[in-house]
mmCIF file of C-alpha atoms in Angstrom:
data_model
loop_
_atom_site.group_PDB
_atom_site.id
_atom_site.type_symbol
_atom_site.label_atom_id
_atom_site.label_comp_id
_atom_site.label_asym_id
_atom_site.label_seq_id
_atom_site.Cartn_x
_atom_site.Cartn_y
_atom_site.Cartn_z
ATOM 1 C CA MET A 640 102.833 40.699 20.080
ATOM 2 C CA ILE A 641 102.920 39.967 23.765
ATOM 3 C CA GLU A 642 105.674 42.498 24.248
ATOM 4 C CA TYR A 643 103.568 45.090 22.427
ATOM 5 C CA LEU A 644 100.558 44.398 24.707
ATOM 6 C CA LYS A 645 102.712 44.694 27.812
ATOM 7 C CA ARG A 646 103.965 48.091 26.712
ATOM 8 C CA HIS A 647 100.609 49.467 25.614
ATOM 9 C CA HIS A 648 98.078 47.754 27.895
ATOM 10 C CA ILE A 649 96.977 50.998 29.549
ATOM 11 C CA GLY A 650 96.291 52.670 26.245
ATOM 12 C CA LEU A 651 94.493 49.631 24.775
ATOM 13 C CA LEU A 652 92.309 49.452 27.918
ATOM 14 C CA ALA A 653 91.330 53.103 27.531
ATOM 15 C CA LEU A 654 90.581 52.539 23.846
ATOM 16 C CA PHE A 655 88.428 49.561 24.774
ATOM 17 C CA ILE A 656 86.411 51.542 27.254
ATOM 18 C CA ALA A 657 85.976 54.409 24.858
ATOM 19 C CA LEU A 658 84.741 52.152 22.101
ATOM 20 C CA GLY A 659 82.326 50.405 24.441
ATOM 21 C CA GLY A 660 80.601 53.675 25.579
ATOM 22 C CA THR A 661 78.947 53.765 29.027
ATOM 23 C CA SER A 662 77.652 50.242 28.958
ATOM 24 C CA TYR A 663 80.509 48.695 30.917
ATOM 25 C CA ALA A 664 79.861 47.040 34.225
ATOM 26 C CA ALA A 665 81.468 48.283 37.402
ATOM 27 C CA VAL A 666 83.827 45.953 39.114
ATOM 28 C CA LYS A 667 82.243 44.449 42.250
ATOM 29 C CA LEU A 668 84.644 44.403 45.263
ATOM 30 C CA PRO A 669 84.710 41.314 47.442
ATOM 31 C CA ARG A 670 83.337 41.570 51.057
ATOM 32 C CA ASP A 671 85.821 42.923 53.629
ATOM 33 C CA SER A 672 88.349 43.660 50.871
ATOM 34 C CA VAL A 673 88.720 47.426 51.777
ATOM 35 C CA GLY A 674 90.732 48.209 54.905
ATOM 36 C CA THR A 675 92.699 51.048 56.488
ATOM 37 C CA ALA A 676 95.372 50.812 53.826
ATOM 38 C CA GLN A 677 92.874 51.448 51.005
ATOM 39 C CA LEU A 678 91.371 54.607 52.625
ATOM 40 C CA ARG A 679 92.781 58.028 51.977
ATOM 41 C CA LYS A 680 93.395 60.389 54.907
ATOM 42 C CA ALA A 681 90.211 62.310 55.868
ATOM 43 C CA SER A 682 88.230 60.422 53.238
ATOM 44 C CA VAL A 683 85.469 59.299 55.671
ATOM 45 C CA SER A 684 83.112 62.083 56.832
ATOM 46 C CA GLU A 685 80.847 62.028 59.884
ATOM 47 C CA VAL A 686 77.665 61.508 57.842
ATOM 48 C CA LYS A 687 79.064 58.266 56.462
ATOM 49 C CA LEU A 688 79.403 56.805 59.933
ATOM 50 C CA SER A 689 76.682 54.634 61.428
ATOM 51 C CA LYS A 690 74.328 56.015 64.072
ATOM 52 C CA SER A 691 75.814 53.774 66.774
ATOM 53 C CA VAL A 692 79.323 55.020 66.035
ATOM 54 C CA ARG A 693 78.185 58.649 66.074
ATOM 55 C CA ALA A 694 76.439 58.063 69.443
ATOM 56 C CA LYS A 695 79.603 56.625 70.938
ATOM 57 C CA LEU A 696 81.639 59.528 69.642
ATOM 58 C CA ALA A 697 79.152 62.015 71.151
ATOM 59 C CA LYS A 698 79.809 60.557 74.601
ATOM 60 C CA THR A 699 83.552 60.839 74.236
ATOM 61 C CA GLY A 700 85.114 63.447 76.598
ATOM 62 C CA HIS A 701 82.216 63.493 79.144
ATOM 63 C CA ALA A 702 83.272 63.080 82.760
ATOM 64 C CA GLY A 703 82.575 59.695 84.217
ATOM 65 C CA ALA A 704 81.371 58.954 87.750
ATOM 66 C CA THR A 705 83.596 60.120 90.625
ATOM 67 C CA GLY A 706 85.860 57.359 91.815
ATOM 68 C CA ALA A 707 86.327 56.316 95.430
ATOM 69 C CA ARG A 708 88.506 58.576 97.574
ATOM 70 C CA GLY A 709 92.050 57.365 97.843
ATOM 71 C CA ALA A 710 93.905 56.791 101.097
ATOM 72 C CA ALA A 711 95.460 59.840 102.796
ATOM 73 C CA GLY A 712 99.058 60.442 101.932
ATOM 74 C CA ALA A 713 101.865 60.453 104.476
ATOM 75 C CA THR A 714 102.350 63.637 106.545
ATOM 76 C CA GLY A 715 104.898 65.938 105.008
ATOM 77 C CA ALA A 716 108.019 67.089 106.813
ATOM 78 C CA THR A 717 107.613 69.963 109.326
ATOM 79 C CA GLY A 718 108.540 73.293 107.832
ATOM 80 C CA ALA A 719 111.161 75.594 109.274
ATOM 81 C CA THR A 720 110.164 77.768 112.273
ATOM 82 C CA GLY A 721 109.125 81.233 111.222
ATOM 83 C CA ALA A 722 110.788 84.377 112.507
ATOM 84 C CA THR A 723 109.656 85.753 115.889
ATOM 85 C CA GLY A 724 107.103 88.523 115.534
ATOM 86 C CA ASP A 725 107.567 92.013 116.908
ATOM 87 C CA THR A 726 106.748 92.625 120.575
ATOM 88 C CA GLY A 727 103.295 94.127 121.011
ATOM 89 C CA ALA A 728 102.729 97.528 122.542
ATOM 90 C CA THR A 729 102.489 97.742 126.337
ATOM 91 C CA GLY A 730 98.907 97.666 127.516
ATOM 92 C CA THR A 731 97.299 100.427 129.508
ATOM 93 C CA PRO A 732 97.812 99.955 133.287
ATOM 94 C CA GLY A 733 94.720 98.841 135.124
ATOM 95 C CA PRO A 734 93.039 100.984 137.772
ATOM 96 C CA LYS A 735 94.586 101.101 141.222
ATOM 97 C CA GLY A 736 92.930 98.749 143.659
ATOM 98 C CA ASP A 737 91.440 99.766 146.961
ATOM 99 C CA THR A 738 93.816 100.130 149.922
ATOM 100 C CA GLY A 739 93.702 97.037 152.082
ATOM 101 C CA ALA A 740 93.259 97.109 155.821
ATOM 102 C CA PRO A 741 96.525 97.591 157.759
ATOM 103 C CA GLY A 742 98.123 94.347 158.776
ATOM 104 C CA PRO A 743 98.350 93.360 162.440
ATOM 105 C CA THR A 744 101.349 94.531 164.478
ATOM 106 C CA SER A 745 102.359 94.135 168.072
ATOM 107 C CA ALA A 746 104.787 95.641 170.597
ATOM 108 C CA SER A 747 105.680 95.247 174.246
ATOM 109 C CA VAL A 748 108.096 96.722 176.780
ATOM 110 C CA GLY A 749 109.820 94.757 179.549
ATOM 111 C CA GLY A 750 112.120 95.600 182.457
ATOM 112 C CA PHE A 751 111.751 97.302 185.872
ATOM 113 C CA ASN A 752 108.964 99.712 186.830
ATOM 114 C CA THR A 753 107.079 99.150 183.542
ATOM 115 C CA THR A 754 103.726 99.547 185.286
ATOM 116 C CA ILE A 755 104.499 102.717 187.276
ATOM 117 C CA THR A 756 102.715 105.831 186.049
ATOM 118 C CA PRO A 757 104.155 109.085 187.483
ATOM 119 C CA ALA A 758 101.515 111.725 188.203
ATOM 120 C CA GLY A 759 101.670 115.483 187.935
ATOM 121 C CA LEU A 760 103.906 115.848 184.880
ATOM 122 C CA THR A 761 104.075 119.376 183.461
ATOM 123 C CA GLY A 762 105.401 120.427 180.112
ATOM 124 C CA PRO A 763 105.843 119.916 177.381
ATOM 125 C CA ILE A 764 109.634 119.773 177.230
ATOM 126 C CA GLY A 765 110.687 120.676 173.700
ATOM 127 C CA SER A 766 108.319 120.166 170.775
ATOM 128 C CA THR A 767 105.563 117.573 170.608
ATOM 129 C CA THR A 768 104.852 115.033 167.866
ATOM 130 C CA THR A 769 101.719 113.282 166.589
ATOM 131 C CA VAL A 770 100.827 109.676 165.787
ATOM 132 C CA THR A 771 97.839 108.482 163.735
ATOM 133 C CA LEU A 772 96.169 105.127 164.295
ATOM 134 C CA ASP A 773 94.347 103.968 161.139
ATOM 135 C CA GLN A 774 92.563 101.380 163.241
ATOM 136 C CA PRO A 775 92.278 100.693 166.979
ATOM 137 C CA GLY A 776 95.697 99.963 168.475
ATOM 138 C CA LYS A 777 98.422 101.204 170.791
ATOM 139 C CA ILE A 778 101.277 103.739 170.689
ATOM 140 C CA LEU A 779 104.870 102.872 171.589
ATOM 141 C CA VAL A 780 106.705 105.941 173.010
ATOM 142 C CA LEU A 781 110.372 106.743 173.568
ATOM 143 C CA ALA A 782 112.003 109.698 175.397
ATOM 144 C CA THR A 783 115.736 110.386 175.421
ATOM 145 C CA GLY A 784 118.062 113.307 176.230
ATOM 146 C CA SER A 785 120.475 114.862 178.710
ATOM 147 C CA PHE A 786 118.918 116.516 181.815
ATOM 148 C CA GLY A 787 120.146 118.179 184.990
ATOM 149 C CA VAL A 788 118.633 119.318 188.320
ATOM 150 C CA GLN A 789 119.989 121.772 190.968
ATOM 151 C CA CYS A 790 118.922 121.532 194.594
ATOM 152 C CA GLY A 791 118.745 124.134 197.413
ATOM 153 C CA GLY A 792 119.085 123.412 201.146
ATOM 154 C CA ALA A 793 117.784 119.833 200.757
ATOM 155 C CA SER A 794 117.955 117.029 198.207
ATOM 156 C CA CYS A 795 115.649 117.075 195.204
ATOM 157 C CA THR A 796 114.501 114.825 192.319
ATOM 158 C CA LEU A 797 113.661 115.458 188.662
ATOM 159 C CA THR A 798 111.314 112.978 186.916
ATOM 160 C CA ILE A 799 110.970 112.919 183.111
ATOM 161 C CA GLY A 800 108.002 111.118 181.538
ATOM 162 C CA VAL A 801 105.906 110.890 178.332
ATOM 163 C CA THR A 802 102.245 111.702 177.779
ATOM 164 C CA VAL A 803 99.789 110.838 174.985
ATOM 165 C CA ASP A 804 97.000 113.397 174.743
ATOM 166 C CA GLY A 805 97.887 114.453 178.310
ATOM 167 C CA ALA A 806 97.765 110.947 179.835
ATOM 168 C CA THR A 807 101.067 109.624 181.236
ATOM 169 C CA VAL A 808 102.296 106.406 179.583
ATOM 170 C CA PRO A 809 103.068 103.635 182.120
ATOM 171 C CA GLY A 810 106.786 102.820 182.443
ATOM 172 C CA ALA A 811 107.895 105.687 180.167
ATOM 173 C CA PHE A 812 109.831 107.708 182.769
ATOM 174 C CA ASP A 813 113.225 108.169 184.398
ATOM 175 C CA SER A 814 114.451 110.188 187.464
ATOM 176 C CA ILE A 815 117.539 112.216 188.515
ATOM 177 C CA THR A 816 118.289 112.907 192.244
ATOM 178 C CA SER A 817 120.759 115.502 193.599
ATOM 179 C CA GLU A 818 122.042 116.313 197.112
ATOM 180 C CA ALA A 819 121.361 119.601 198.905
ATOM 181 C CA ASN A 820 123.146 122.642 197.543
ATOM 182 C CA SER A 821 124.421 120.723 194.504
ATOM 183 C CA ASN A 822 123.356 119.702 191.033
ATOM 184 C CA ALA A 823 123.283 116.430 189.106
ATOM 185 C CA SER A 824 122.881 115.609 185.385
ATOM 186 C CA THR A 825 122.584 112.426 183.323
ATOM 187 C CA THR A 826 121.271 111.021 180.038
ATOM 188 C CA ILE A 827 117.938 109.281 180.338
ATOM 189 C CA THR A 828 116.117 106.855 178.048
ATOM 190 C CA ALA A 829 112.506 105.964 178.813
ATOM 191 C CA MET A 830 110.175 103.720 176.837
ATOM 192 C CA GLY A 831 106.564 102.677 177.376
ATOM 193 C CA LEU A 832 103.402 101.400 175.682
ATOM 194 C CA THR A 833 99.917 102.882 175.947
ATOM 195 C CA GLY A 834 96.793 100.867 176.518
ATOM 196 C CA SER A 835 94.335 100.224 173.665
ATOM 197 C CA LEU A 836 93.274 103.377 171.841
ATOM 198 C CA ALA A 837 90.610 104.102 169.244
ATOM 199 C CA ALA A 838 91.574 105.004 165.683
ATOM 200 C CA GLY A 839 92.606 108.649 165.423
ATOM 201 C CA THR A 840 95.488 111.123 165.732
ATOM 202 C CA TYR A 841 97.232 111.596 169.120
ATOM 203 C CA THR A 842 99.745 114.123 170.493
ATOM 204 C CA VAL A 843 102.894 112.704 172.117
ATOM 205 C CA ALA A 844 104.845 114.993 174.484
ATOM 206 C CA MET A 845 107.635 114.876 177.059
ATOM 207 C CA GLY A 846 106.796 116.206 180.552
ATOM 208 C CA GLN A 847 108.624 116.760 183.853
ATOM 209 C CA LYS A 848 108.047 116.859 187.621
ATOM 210 C CA THR A 849 110.299 118.002 190.465
ATOM 211 C CA THR A 850 110.153 117.167 194.177
ATOM 212 C CA GLY A 851 112.224 118.484 197.138
ATOM 213 C CA SER A 852 114.199 121.727 197.112
ATOM 214 C CA SER A 853 114.749 121.927 193.343
ATOM 215 C CA ILE A 854 115.825 125.386 192.223
ATOM 216 C CA GLY A 855 116.573 124.696 188.558
ATOM 217 C CA VAL A 856 116.264 122.176 185.703
ATOM 218 C CA SER A 857 118.467 122.042 182.612
ATOM 219 C CA THR A 858 118.425 120.153 179.301
ATOM 220 C CA SER A 859 120.855 119.738 176.420
ATOM 221 C CA GLY A 860 119.966 120.138 172.735
ATOM 222 C CA ASN A 861 119.595 116.436 171.919
ATOM 223 C CA VAL A 862 116.232 115.834 173.665
ATOM 224 C CA ARG A 863 113.849 113.640 171.622
ATOM 225 C CA VAL A 864 110.385 112.138 171.987
ATOM 226 C CA VAL A 865 109.125 109.457 169.593
ATOM 227 C CA GLY A 866 105.749 107.822 169.030
ATOM 228 C CA VAL A 867 105.053 104.700 166.900
ATOM 229 C CA ALA A 868 101.590 103.359 166.059
ATOM 230 C CA VAL A 869 101.248 99.581 166.611
ATOM 231 C CA GLY A 870 98.448 97.033 166.628
ATOM 232 C CA GLY A 871 96.251 96.243 169.558
#
C-alpha cells in the first residue's frame, strides 16, 4: 500500500483537489521564506517595487557634486626641437638718411720760406683746377714740374708759384737762376696752405715771374698743380 502511494501520490493529490472543488485553502508561506533563489528571472516588475525603492532608482546615474581638484601632475619630458623654419623675405630698405656735416680735417706745411708770398705772378702755366669747400676751411696746394730759363747779357731768375682765385699762396713757390748768356733748368716742387676761406668753389693755378735779362722760359710735359680742400 505504501509503495502504491509513493508511486501515485501526484495523481491521488490531483484527484483529491478535483473532488474537493474550489473550497481548498491556499497554503500560507512563512515570513521571510521567499528569497532570490525562489524568484524567476524578470519576475518582479517596477510597479511591484516600493515607492522608496523606485525613488532611489530614479536618482541612479545622476552626476554627484564635483570633487576637489587633484594635485598637478609632474611636468612631462621636453619634446624634440622642431625643424627650423624658412628664412623670411628681405625687408624693403629704409630711406636714405640726410648727409652729415663733413668731419674736421687739418693740414700744415713746414720748412724754409713757408711764409714768403711772391708778388707779380703771371699765368696760368698749363691748365687750372678747382677745389670746392663744403664748409669754411683751407686749401692745400702743390706744384711740380720741370722748368728752364735762358738769360741774355746778365743773369736772370724764374720764379714758379701757385694762386687760388688769383691770390698767391704763401710758401708755394720755387726759383731757378741762370748766368748771363746761358740757360738753366731743374725740377721744382712747391707746396703751401691758404689762409681760412669761406665755403665755395675756388680756382687753383700755377703762375710764373721772371727778373733780370730773361729771354725765354721752357717747361716739360709733366707739369702739375694740385689743390686739396681741408678743414680750418
